[in-house]
Amino acid sequence: MVQSVAEEHHALVIFTRIGSWISASAVLLAMICFFGLEKLRPTMAFQMVFFILLNDFIFYCVFGIGDMAQYGEDSFRCQAQAFFINYGLQSAMLWACATAYTLHRVVANSISSGEPIDHSYMMRIFFVLCQLFPVVPSSLPMWFNAYGDAGNWCWVKEGKESDMYIMVRIFSLYGLSWIYVFYCTYIYYTIWQKLRNFDGAGQERKIISGPFELLKFYPLILIWGLLAPTLNRFIAIFITPPYTFQLLHAISSSTFGLLDA
């Protein structure tokens, strides 16, 4: 039995590493391709997509190095892995929210001739909210000494199912992440409603709706990346999660960047 559990743990770590490095490679390739588009580099859309990919790359590089708890829960390697897993995912999802908000503004302005967007000002605001703010929830577990062995990698310690550790998981990652998902879903639904009621000419409608057509299913990618991990952590509050849920957790966490790219 002990050997079986150890073998399952080893298999999950190997699978996570392989999936993470595949995702990291796909994200890196996407970044290289984006940099090849010289005319797009100064645009706000390019910069926002770049930051999503950059934080995905951070997440998967750290996620893919394996279980750093082997060096001790209080080691720098374990603590750094836990922090950057949380930070990379939070930051990427916030940039996705910023992208949804900007797309909504662009579509609304195109339809109703609203005020033009001050790109440089908005990018400064987004940088603070999306790139700097995630430091706060990612540092929260450190204040409670909660980062450590999370099973197959370092994050909030597994097997510590006290109310404090449950709240740390919610406020440092899962609660915030689902807020981001619901926000993106609502924004994309609002855009869809505006476009559905827009009676512009065919070519004009195609120009306005083009970016939305590319991104309209993006909330499903976020849900794919969050649903299985959330269910796995929720089950862990009461019992040891079945291996199936742990495997789904590893699959979704290590591959949603591939869909992102």
XYZ file of N, CA and C in Angstrom:
783
model
N 0.834 -1.206 0.000
C 0.000 0.000 0.000
C 0.867 1.253 0.000
N 1.881 1.253 0.886
C 2.784 2.402 0.959
C 3.520 2.573 -0.358
N 3.947 1.428 -0.928
C 4.647 1.470 -2.201
C 3.730 2.000 -3.296
N 2.458 1.606 -3.265
C 1.496 2.050 -4.261
C 1.304 3.560 -4.187
N 1.164 4.101 -2.974
C 1.003 5.541 -2.793
C 2.235 6.276 -3.295
N 3.411 5.738 -2.984
C 4.658 6.357 -3.427
C 4.753 6.352 -4.951
N 4.324 5.243 -5.578
C 4.358 5.149 -7.029
C 3.382 6.143 -7.663
N 2.194 6.284 -7.061
C 1.217 7.243 -7.564
C 1.767 8.668 -7.461
N 2.389 8.975 -6.326
C 2.971 10.300 -6.126
C 4.045 10.568 -7.180
N 4.899 9.592 -7.412
C 5.969 9.744 -8.389
C 5.391 9.951 -9.789
N 4.341 9.191 -10.114
C 3.717 9.312 -11.435
C 3.116 10.701 -11.626
N 2.471 11.222 -10.577
C 1.877 12.559 -10.671
C 2.950 13.625 -10.863
N 4.052 13.497 -10.143
C 5.150 14.468 -10.272
C 5.710 14.432 -11.693
N 5.932 13.229 -12.223
C 6.474 13.091 -13.580
C 5.501 13.670 -14.594
N 4.225 13.333 -14.453
C 3.217 13.834 -15.396
C 3.146 15.353 -15.333
N 3.160 15.898 -14.113
C 3.091 17.343 -13.940
C 4.277 18.032 -14.604
N 5.462 17.455 -14.443
C 6.659 18.052 -15.025
C 6.594 18.023 -16.546
N 6.186 16.894 -17.105
C 6.105 16.784 -18.569
C 5.069 17.765 -19.119
N 3.859 17.763 -18.525
C 2.805 18.662 -18.986
C 3.192 20.122 -18.846
N 3.866 20.443 -17.747
C 4.266 21.830 -17.502
C 5.302 22.300 -18.503
N 6.272 21.444 -18.816
C 7.304 21.856 -19.767
C 6.771 21.926 -21.184
N 5.776 21.103 -21.508
C 5.117 21.227 -22.816
C 4.395 22.569 -22.895
N 3.667 22.910 -21.822
C 2.963 24.194 -21.786
C 3.940 25.364 -21.824
N 5.036 25.246 -21.056
C 6.046 26.313 -21.037
C 6.650 26.501 -22.422
N 6.900 25.401 -23.114
C 7.476 25.481 -24.464
C 6.496 26.136 -25.438
N 5.207 25.785 -25.319
C 4.189 26.377 -26.191
C 4.058 27.873 -25.933
N 4.076 28.247 -24.651
C 3.978 29.666 -24.287
C 5.201 30.432 -24.795
N 6.387 29.853 -24.627
C 7.610 30.500 -25.096
C 7.584 30.675 -26.615
N 7.113 29.665 -27.330
C 7.003 29.749 -28.787
C 6.043 30.868 -29.184
N 4.914 30.968 -28.458
C 3.950 32.033 -28.734
C 4.572 33.404 -28.504
N 5.365 33.539 -27.430
C 6.037 34.806 -27.143
C 7.021 35.168 -28.253
N 7.769 34.186 -28.740
C 8.736 34.427 -29.814
C 8.015 34.875 -31.086
N 6.909 34.209 -31.389
C 6.123 34.572 -32.577
C 5.570 35.988 -32.456
N 5.108 36.337 -31.253
C 4.573 37.676 -31.029
C 5.656 38.727 -31.242
N 6.865 38.452 -30.771
C 7.952 39.414 -30.927
C 8.338 39.590 -32.386
N 7.987 38.625 -33.206
C 8.264 38.746 -34.626
C 7.334 39.704 -35.337
N 6.237 40.069 -34.691
C 5.262 40.993 -35.280
C 5.609 42.421 -34.858
N 6.550 43.033 -35.551
C 7.090 44.324 -35.136
C 6.027 45.416 -35.063
N 5.080 45.426 -35.995
C 4.080 46.481 -36.023
C 3.140 46.423 -34.822
N 3.021 45.242 -34.209
C 2.100 45.091 -33.086
C 2.740 45.397 -31.728
N 4.065 45.428 -31.682
C 4.744 45.583 -30.392
C 4.307 46.805 -29.599
N 4.129 47.982 -30.237
C 3.745 49.168 -29.445
C 2.284 49.175 -29.012
N 1.459 48.252 -29.533
C 0.027 48.297 -29.259
C -0.300 47.747 -27.875
N -1.417 48.215 -27.349
C -1.861 47.787 -26.032
C -2.222 46.300 -26.035
N -2.837 45.846 -27.109
C -3.238 44.436 -27.199
C -2.014 43.530 -27.124
N -0.941 43.905 -27.845
C 0.286 43.109 -27.817
C 0.850 43.052 -26.408
N 0.904 44.199 -25.730
C 1.495 44.261 -24.404
C 0.718 43.421 -23.396
N -0.615 43.435 -23.502
C -1.431 42.666 -22.565
C -1.277 41.167 -22.798
N -1.277 40.757 -24.058
C -1.078 39.338 -24.366
C 0.313 38.896 -23.926
N 1.304 39.784 -24.119
C 2.668 39.462 -23.705
C 2.727 39.183 -22.207
N 2.052 40.006 -21.394
C 2.091 39.814 -19.950
C 1.364 38.535 -19.533
N 0.287 38.189 -20.230
C -0.382 36.914 -19.941
C 0.587 35.761 -20.190
N 1.236 35.784 -21.345
C 2.172 34.713 -21.701
C 3.376 34.702 -20.771
N 3.883 35.874 -20.408
C 5.037 35.950 -19.510
C 4.734 35.288 -18.171
N 3.575 35.592 -17.606
C 3.222 35.018 -16.303
C 2.860 33.547 -16.408
N 2.281 33.135 -17.542
C 2.098 31.704 -17.783
C 3.449 30.996 -17.794
N 4.424 31.625 -18.452
C 5.756 31.031 -18.556
C 6.402 30.906 -17.177
N 6.267 31.937 -16.356
C 6.787 31.883 -14.978
C 6.147 30.726 -14.218
N 4.819 30.646 -14.311
C 4.066 29.610 -13.601
C 4.542 28.220 -14.001
N 4.663 27.976 -15.303
C 4.973 26.618 -15.756
C 6.437 26.250 -15.557
N 7.324 27.222 -15.632
C 8.729 26.911 -15.338
C 8.885 26.488 -13.882
N 8.216 27.203 -12.982
C 8.312 26.883 -11.554
C 7.535 25.608 -11.233
N 6.373 25.452 -11.875
C 5.534 24.281 -11.658
C 6.215 23.016 -12.166
N 7.016 23.174 -13.230
C 7.588 22.012 -13.891
C 8.911 21.532 -13.327
N 9.450 22.203 -12.311
C 10.749 21.779 -11.779
C 10.633 20.618 -10.801
N 9.389 20.207 -10.515
C 9.216 19.057 -9.629
C 8.898 19.465 -8.204
N 8.854 18.487 -7.339
C 8.469 18.689 -5.946
C 9.669 19.199 -5.142
N 9.665 20.503 -4.848
C 10.777 21.108 -4.111
C 10.703 20.840 -2.602
N 9.619 20.171 -2.169
C 9.507 19.841 -0.744
C 10.569 18.833 -0.321
N 11.182 18.166 -1.292
C 12.231 17.195 -0.970
C 13.445 17.868 -0.335
N 13.550 19.189 -0.520
C 14.656 19.937 0.086
C 14.266 20.537 1.435
N 13.039 20.217 1.899
C 12.539 20.734 3.165
C 11.485 21.800 2.946
N 10.415 21.737 3.724
C 9.321 22.682 3.538
C 9.748 24.124 3.758
N 10.695 24.347 4.624
C 11.140 25.710 4.921
C 12.316 26.147 4.062
N 12.711 25.309 3.115
C 13.846 25.662 2.259
C 13.451 26.780 1.305
N 14.447 27.511 0.834
C 14.191 28.596 -0.119
C 13.538 28.059 -1.385
N 13.979 26.879 -1.862
C 13.450 26.318 -3.099
C 11.955 26.045 -2.981
N 11.549 25.450 -1.863
C 10.131 25.125 -1.661
C 9.302 26.397 -1.524
N 9.776 27.348 -0.731
C 9.042 28.585 -0.517
C 8.936 29.400 -1.810
N 10.019 29.414 -2.582
C 10.009 30.158 -3.844
C 9.065 29.512 -4.849
N 9.085 28.169 -4.918
C 8.172 27.476 -5.827
C 6.723 27.779 -5.468
N 6.404 27.709 -4.190
C 5.032 27.964 -3.748
C 4.607 29.391 -4.094
N 5.501 30.353 -3.825
C 5.168 31.761 -4.089
C 4.936 32.004 -5.565
N 5.840 31.535 -6.431
C 5.735 31.851 -7.853
C 4.649 31.044 -8.553
N 4.291 29.869 -8.040
C 3.116 29.169 -8.562
C 1.876 30.029 -8.342
N 1.737 30.540 -7.123
C 0.584 31.364 -6.794
C 0.622 32.678 -7.571
N 1.795 33.312 -7.593
C 1.936 34.620 -8.232
C 1.713 34.540 -9.741
N 2.330 33.568 -10.411
C 2.211 33.466 -11.857
C 0.777 33.252 -12.307
N 0.066 32.362 -11.609
C -1.320 32.080 -11.971
C -2.211 33.282 -11.705
N -2.047 33.915 -10.533
C -2.847 35.092 -10.196
C -2.640 36.204 -11.214
N -1.386 36.476 -11.541
C -1.069 37.572 -12.444
C -1.603 37.317 -13.855
N -1.442 36.097 -14.349
C -1.945 35.764 -15.682
C -3.452 35.927 -15.755
N -4.168 35.507 -14.710
C -5.624 35.607 -14.712
C -6.075 37.058 -14.607
N -5.342 37.874 -13.859
C -5.685 39.294 -13.764
C -5.468 39.998 -15.102
N -4.402 39.648 -15.813
C -4.202 40.222 -17.138
C -5.306 39.776 -18.095
N -5.815 38.552 -17.912
C -6.946 38.092 -18.720
C -8.183 38.944 -18.433
N -8.382 39.309 -17.163
C -9.496 40.191 -16.794
C -9.309 41.575 -17.409
N -8.076 42.077 -17.375
C -7.784 43.385 -17.963
C -8.038 43.374 -19.470
N -7.682 42.260 -20.108
C -7.928 42.119 -21.544
C -9.420 42.135 -21.838
N -10.201 41.414 -21.022
C -11.660 41.384 -21.195
C -12.248 42.783 -21.014
N -11.791 43.497 -19.989
C -12.285 44.849 -19.732
C -11.967 45.776 -20.909
N -10.743 45.699 -21.419
C -10.333 46.550 -22.531
C -11.125 46.228 -23.783
N -11.327 44.938 -24.045
C -12.116 44.535 -25.208
C -13.537 45.081 -25.107
N -14.091 45.046 -23.908
C -15.434 45.595 -23.689
C -15.456 47.088 -23.993
N -14.436 47.812 -23.529
C -14.353 49.246 -23.791
C -14.237 49.530 -25.284
N -13.415 48.745 -25.967
C -13.209 48.941 -27.405
C -14.497 48.699 -28.170
N -15.193 47.608 -27.867
C -16.453 47.289 -28.550
C -17.504 48.343 -28.249
N -17.633 48.730 -26.978
C -18.625 49.734 -26.589
C -18.353 51.073 -27.278
N -17.072 51.473 -27.307
C -16.714 52.739 -27.953
C -16.945 52.692 -29.458
N -16.687 51.545 -30.067
C -16.881 51.405 -31.512
C -18.351 51.496 -31.882
N -19.196 50.994 -31.002
C -20.635 51.005 -31.275
C -21.245 52.365 -30.972
N -20.847 52.971 -29.857
C -21.507 54.202 -29.406
C -20.638 55.453 -29.527
N -19.428 55.305 -30.133
C -18.514 56.442 -30.305
C -18.193 57.106 -28.967
N -17.796 56.315 -28.001
C -17.451 56.836 -26.682
C -16.075 57.485 -26.669
N -15.613 57.860 -25.476
C -14.314 58.502 -25.357
C -13.198 57.518 -25.722
N -12.174 58.002 -26.421
C -11.050 57.122 -26.770
C -10.312 56.646 -25.524
N -9.712 55.481 -25.624
C -8.989 54.894 -24.499
C -7.587 55.479 -24.424
N -7.194 55.937 -23.238
C -5.829 56.395 -23.003
C -4.978 55.162 -22.706
N -4.335 54.641 -23.726
C -3.631 53.368 -23.611
C -2.511 53.390 -22.582
N -1.709 54.428 -22.595
C -0.568 54.478 -21.672
C -1.036 54.555 -20.229
N -2.082 55.329 -19.981
C -2.617 55.440 -18.615
C -3.191 54.113 -18.149
N -3.971 53.459 -19.021
C -4.584 52.188 -18.651
C -3.534 51.116 -18.415
N -2.474 51.109 -19.224
C -1.421 50.102 -19.035
C -0.709 50.297 -17.701
N -0.546 51.544 -17.274
C 0.076 51.789 -15.963
C -0.815 51.258 -14.843
N -2.124 51.508 -14.975
C -3.079 51.009 -13.976
C -3.085 49.483 -13.973
N -3.133 48.891 -15.157
C -3.154 47.435 -15.266
C -1.881 46.815 -14.704
N -0.737 47.477 -14.928
C 0.517 46.925 -14.424
C 0.496 46.845 -12.903
N -0.031 47.876 -12.269
C -0.120 47.876 -10.805
C -1.080 46.795 -10.328
N -2.259 46.714 -10.972
C -3.286 45.773 -10.527
C -2.959 44.326 -10.882
N -2.373 44.123 -12.046
C -2.190 42.754 -12.556
C -0.796 42.182 -12.296
N 0.212 43.046 -12.240
C 1.573 42.543 -12.075
C 2.104 42.730 -10.664
N 1.674 43.796 -9.987
C 2.175 44.069 -8.640
C 1.234 43.577 -7.548
N -0.078 43.734 -7.736
C -1.033 43.317 -6.702
C -0.929 41.842 -6.328
N -0.693 40.908 -7.289
C -0.617 39.489 -6.918
C 0.455 39.162 -5.891
N 1.404 40.063 -5.692
C 2.402 39.845 -4.646
C 1.723 39.730 -3.282
N 0.619 40.482 -3.084
C -0.068 40.500 -1.786
C -0.697 39.143 -1.460
N -1.631 38.623 -2.302
C -2.197 37.305 -1.964
C -1.175 36.179 -2.003
N -0.124 36.334 -2.807
C 0.901 35.293 -2.875
C 1.808 35.313 -1.655
N 1.872 36.453 -0.965
C 2.658 36.550 0.271
C 1.841 36.149 1.493
N 0.510 36.131 1.351
C -0.369 35.822 2.484
C -0.017 34.504 3.180
N 0.185 33.404 2.444
C 0.520 32.143 3.140
C 1.813 32.221 3.942
N 2.735 33.070 3.532
C 3.986 33.206 4.274
C 3.750 33.769 5.668
N 2.786 34.671 5.775
C 2.488 35.272 7.074
C 1.977 34.229 8.066
N 1.395 33.148 7.550
C 0.849 32.094 8.403
C 1.705 30.828 8.366
N 2.902 30.936 7.781
C 3.788 29.771 7.649
C 3.055 28.606 6.979
N 2.287 28.938 5.939
C 1.415 27.946 5.313
C 2.025 27.298 4.078
N 3.054 27.893 3.493
C 3.684 27.280 2.328
C 4.514 26.070 2.761
N 4.404 25.007 1.963
C 5.153 23.788 2.263
C 4.773 22.700 1.294
N 4.829 21.455 1.714
C 4.534 20.300 0.865
C 3.037 20.226 0.589
N 2.659 20.445 -0.685
C 1.239 20.396 -1.064
C 0.880 19.077 -1.729
N 1.730 18.102 -1.620
C 1.453 16.787 -2.194
C 2.429 16.450 -3.291
N 2.342 17.173 -4.424
C 3.215 16.900 -5.565
C 4.073 18.105 -5.939
N 3.927 19.177 -5.233
C 4.703 20.400 -5.418
C 4.562 21.212 -4.142
N 5.233 22.323 -4.061
C 5.103 23.187 -2.874
C 4.040 24.249 -3.115
N 3.151 24.336 -2.185
C 2.129 25.396 -2.152
C 1.619 25.416 -0.714
N 0.341 25.735 -0.462
C -0.193 25.660 0.898
C -0.155 24.202 1.338
N 0.372 23.960 2.530
C 0.647 22.604 3.002
C -0.575 21.697 2.928
N -0.377 20.504 2.388
C -1.438 19.505 2.321
C -1.550 18.789 3.659
N -2.756 18.385 4.020
C -2.968 17.674 5.268
C -3.162 18.604 6.453
N -3.089 19.912 6.196
C -3.330 20.906 7.242
C -4.707 21.503 6.996
N -5.740 20.758 7.359
C -7.095 21.162 6.999
C -7.791 21.958 8.100
N -7.030 22.712 8.868
C -7.634 23.596 9.862
C -8.326 24.741 9.130
N -9.191 25.447 9.848
C -9.902 26.577 9.243
C -8.927 27.600 8.678
N -7.800 27.795 9.352
C -6.845 28.788 8.900
C -6.287 28.431 7.527
N -5.893 27.165 7.334
C -5.304 26.768 6.064
C -6.341 26.772 4.950
N -7.565 26.432 5.283
C -8.638 26.497 4.281
C -8.836 27.936 3.829
N -8.869 28.870 4.774
C -9.051 30.279 4.438
C -7.858 30.811 3.654
N -6.658 30.353 3.993
C -5.473 30.784 3.252
C -5.576 30.359 1.797
N -6.010 29.115 1.531
C -6.169 28.648 0.159
C -7.199 29.495 -0.592
N -8.293 29.826 0.091
C -9.359 30.599 -0.550
C -8.878 32.001 -0.902
N -8.274 32.682 0.075
C -7.923 34.083 -0.131
C -6.630 34.266 -0.913
N -5.771 33.258 -0.948
C -4.522 33.411 -1.695
C -4.669 32.991 -3.150
N -5.639 32.109 -3.450
C -5.754 31.635 -4.836
C -7.177 31.350 -5.281
N -7.814 30.322 -4.710
C -9.043 29.816 -5.308
C -10.199 30.812 -5.284
N -10.418 31.471 -4.160
C -11.511 32.438 -4.087
C -11.325 33.564 -5.079
N -10.122 34.130 -5.114
C -9.828 35.220 -6.042
C -9.921 34.744 -7.493
N -9.408 33.563 -7.759
C -9.394 33.059 -9.142
C -10.802 32.867 -9.683
N -11.713 32.360 -8.847
C -13.087 32.186 -9.318
C -13.790 33.527 -9.499
N -13.423 34.519 -8.716
C -13.942 35.874 -8.949
C -13.496 36.365 -10.323
N -12.232 36.116 -10.659
C -11.722 36.518 -11.971
C -12.478 35.788 -13.095
N -12.735 34.493 -12.907
C -13.442 33.720 -13.931
C -14.856 34.261 -14.130
N -15.571 34.503 -13.037
C -16.939 35.021 -13.152
C -16.939 36.403 -13.790
N -15.937 37.218 -13.462
C -15.851 38.553 -14.051
C -15.643 38.457 -15.561
N -14.685 37.637 -15.993
C -14.420 37.474 -17.421
C -15.648 36.934 -18.150
N -16.303 35.951 -17.552
C -17.497 35.377 -18.171
C -18.583 36.431 -18.326
N -18.783 37.232 -17.286
C -19.795 38.304 -17.351
C -19.444 39.325 -18.425
N -18.182 39.734 -18.495
C -17.763 40.730 -19.478
C -17.947 40.209 -20.898
N -17.539 38.965 -21.144
C -17.689 38.405 -22.491
C -19.163 38.231 -22.848
N -19.978 37.899 -21.865
C -21.430 37.817 -22.129
C -21.984 39.194 -22.485
N -21.542 40.224 -21.779
C -21.979 41.586 -22.058
C -21.573 42.012 -23.467
N -20.343 41.678 -23.853
C -19.877 42.002 -25.206
C -20.741 41.291 -26.241
N -21.027 40.016 -25.988
C -21.864 39.238 -26.910
C -23.244 39.882 -27.066
N -23.802 40.363 -25.953
C -25.105 41.026 -26.005
C -25.050 42.302 -26.835
N -23.986 43.087 -26.642
C -23.843 44.336 -27.399
C -23.710 44.051 -28.897
N -22.916 43.045 -29.239
C -22.725 42.715 -30.654
C -23.992 42.135 -31.268
N -24.724 41.379 -30.490
C -25.965 40.790 -31.008
C -26.986 41.870 -31.357
N -26.993 42.945 -30.561
C -27.944 44.032 -30.781
C -27.401 45.125 -31.698
N -26.166 44.946 -32.165
C -25.557 45.954 -33.034
C -26.042 45.751 -34.460
N -26.541 46.826 -35.092
C -27.125 46.700 -36.433
C -26.248 47.357 -37.504
N -24.924 47.362 -37.281
C -24.020 47.958 -38.262
C -23.929 47.117 -39.521
N -23.258 47.696 -40.530
C -23.076 46.997 -41.801
C -22.180 45.779 -41.598
N -22.230 44.879 -42.578
C -21.505 43.626 -42.450
C -20.025 43.788 -42.203
N -19.343 44.627 -43.003
C -17.907 44.811 -42.852
C -17.579 45.493 -41.531
N -18.387 46.498 -41.166
C -18.171 47.209 -39.899
C -18.360 46.266 -38.724
N -19.380 45.444 -38.809
C -19.637 44.485 -37.734
C -18.496 43.474 -37.615
N -17.948 43.069 -38.769
C -16.853 42.104 -38.761
C -15.611 42.682 -38.103
N -15.329 43.974 -38.378
C -14.159 44.630 -37.799
C -14.300 44.745 -36.290
N -15.491 45.150 -35.825
C -15.717 45.347 -34.398
C -15.709 44.024 -33.641
N -16.328 42.990 -34.232
C -16.488 41.714 -33.519
C -15.292 40.778 -33.679
N -14.331 41.145 -34.559
C -13.202 40.267 -34.838
C -12.445 39.802 -33.608
N -11.954 40.733 -32.769
C -11.212 40.315 -31.562
C -12.045 39.450 -30.623
N -13.348 39.761 -30.523
C -14.217 38.985 -29.628
C -14.361 37.554 -30.127
N -14.462 37.382 -31.446
C -14.603 36.040 -32.006
C -13.394 35.178 -31.670
N -12.216 35.798 -31.555
C -11.009 35.055 -31.208
C -10.961 34.658 -29.738
N -11.585 35.483 -28.879
C -11.426 35.307 -27.432
C -12.693 34.859 -26.709
N -13.788 34.680 -27.415
C -15.070 34.471 -26.745
C -15.127 33.204 -25.897
N -14.284 32.213 -26.205
C -14.290 30.983 -25.417
C -13.200 30.959 -24.356
N -12.512 32.090 -24.166
C -11.406 32.116 -23.207
C -11.828 31.755 -21.783
N -13.023 32.198 -21.304
C -13.429 31.781 -19.952
C -13.456 30.267 -19.764
N -13.726 29.522 -20.843
C -13.736 28.061 -20.734
C -12.334 27.527 -20.443
N -11.297 28.206 -20.969
C -9.924 27.803 -20.678
C -9.622 28.029 -19.199
N -10.090 29.159 -18.667
C -9.881 29.443 -17.246
C -10.597 28.411 -16.375
N -11.827 28.057 -16.770
C -12.585 27.062 -16.013
C -11.884 25.704 -16.062
N -11.355 25.349 -17.245
C -10.612 24.092 -17.383
C -9.435 24.052 -16.417
N -8.746 25.165 -16.280
C -7.577 25.199 -15.421
C -7.887 25.223 -13.942
N -9.122 25.596 -13.578
C -9.465 25.775 -12.162
C -10.402 24.720 -11.581
N -11.256 24.153 -12.406
C -12.333 23.313 -11.870
C -11.807 22.085 -11.141
N -10.973 21.285 -11.796
C -10.460 20.066 -11.165
C -9.612 20.364 -9.927
N -8.689 21.358 -9.971
C -7.944 21.678 -8.750
C -8.836 22.125 -7.602
N -9.889 22.898 -7.913
C -10.801 23.355 -6.865
C -11.537 22.179 -6.240
N -12.028 21.270 -7.082
C -12.738 20.096 -6.567
C -11.802 19.221 -5.738
N -10.579 19.055 -6.215
C -9.610 18.227 -5.495
C -9.309 18.807 -4.116
N -9.091 20.118 -4.042
C -8.804 20.756 -2.762
C -10.028 20.757 -1.847
N -11.219 20.874 -2.437
C -12.443 20.844 -1.631
C -12.645 19.470 -1.004
N -12.449 18.414 -1.788
C -12.588 17.050 -1.266
C -11.572 16.809 -0.160
N -10.369 17.392 -0.324
C -9.295 17.185 0.654
C -9.630 17.757 2.028
N -10.617 18.652 2.085
C -11.046 19.192 3.392
C -11.632 18.079 4.256
N -12.271 17.102 3.603
C -13.002 16.064 4.330
C -12.295 14.716 4.325
N -11.763 14.328 3.172
C -11.109 13.020 3.048
C -9.897 13.162 2.130
N -9.088 12.114 2.068
C -8.007 12.093 1.097
C -8.606 11.947 -0.294
N -8.338 12.868 -1.205
C -8.969 12.813 -2.534
C -8.602 11.537 -3.275
N -9.550 10.953 -4.000
C -9.226 9.792 -4.836
C -8.131 10.148 -5.842
N -7.386 9.146 -6.247
C -6.278 9.376 -7.175
C -6.761 10.019 -8.474
N -7.995 9.687 -8.885
C -8.551 10.254 -10.117
C -8.593 11.777 -10.058
N -9.026 12.320 -8.906
C -9.105 13.777 -8.775
C -7.708 14.396 -8.719
N -6.782 13.707 -8.086
C -5.411 14.215 -8.068
C -4.827 14.241 -9.476
N -5.149 13.209 -10.264
C -4.655 13.142 -11.636
C -5.276 14.251 -12.487
N -6.589 14.461 -12.337
C -7.258 15.539 -13.073
C -6.691 16.901 -12.681
N -6.395 17.056 -11.393
C -5.759 18.282 -10.901
C -4.442 18.509 -11.637
N -3.628 17.483 -11.703
C -2.322 17.597 -12.362
C -2.472 17.873 -13.857
N -3.436 17.198 -14.499
C -3.638 17.378 -15.941
C -4.068 18.801 -16.264
N -5.096 19.295 -15.578
C -5.626 20.627 -15.886
C -4.631 21.727 -15.534
N -3.951 21.569 -14.392
C -3.000 22.590 -13.967
C -1.797 22.678 -14.897
N -1.376 21.547 -15.433
C -0.149 21.522 -16.231
C -0.391 21.728 -17.723
N -1.660 21.746 -18.160
C -1.920 21.849 -19.601
C -2.749 23.051 -20.006
N -3.344 23.788 -19.069
C -4.197 24.873 -19.545
C -3.387 25.994 -20.185
N -2.089 26.070 -19.863
C -1.221 27.032 -20.543
C -1.053 26.705 -22.015
N -1.134 25.417 -22.354
C -1.064 24.992 -23.736
C -2.248 25.569 -24.524
N -3.426 25.558 -23.885
C -4.606 26.155 -24.511
C -4.491 27.667 -24.548
N -3.887 28.237 -23.507
C -3.660 29.680 -23.443
C -2.813 30.169 -24.599
N -1.762 29.390 -24.893
C -0.847 29.783 -25.962
C -1.509 29.687 -27.347
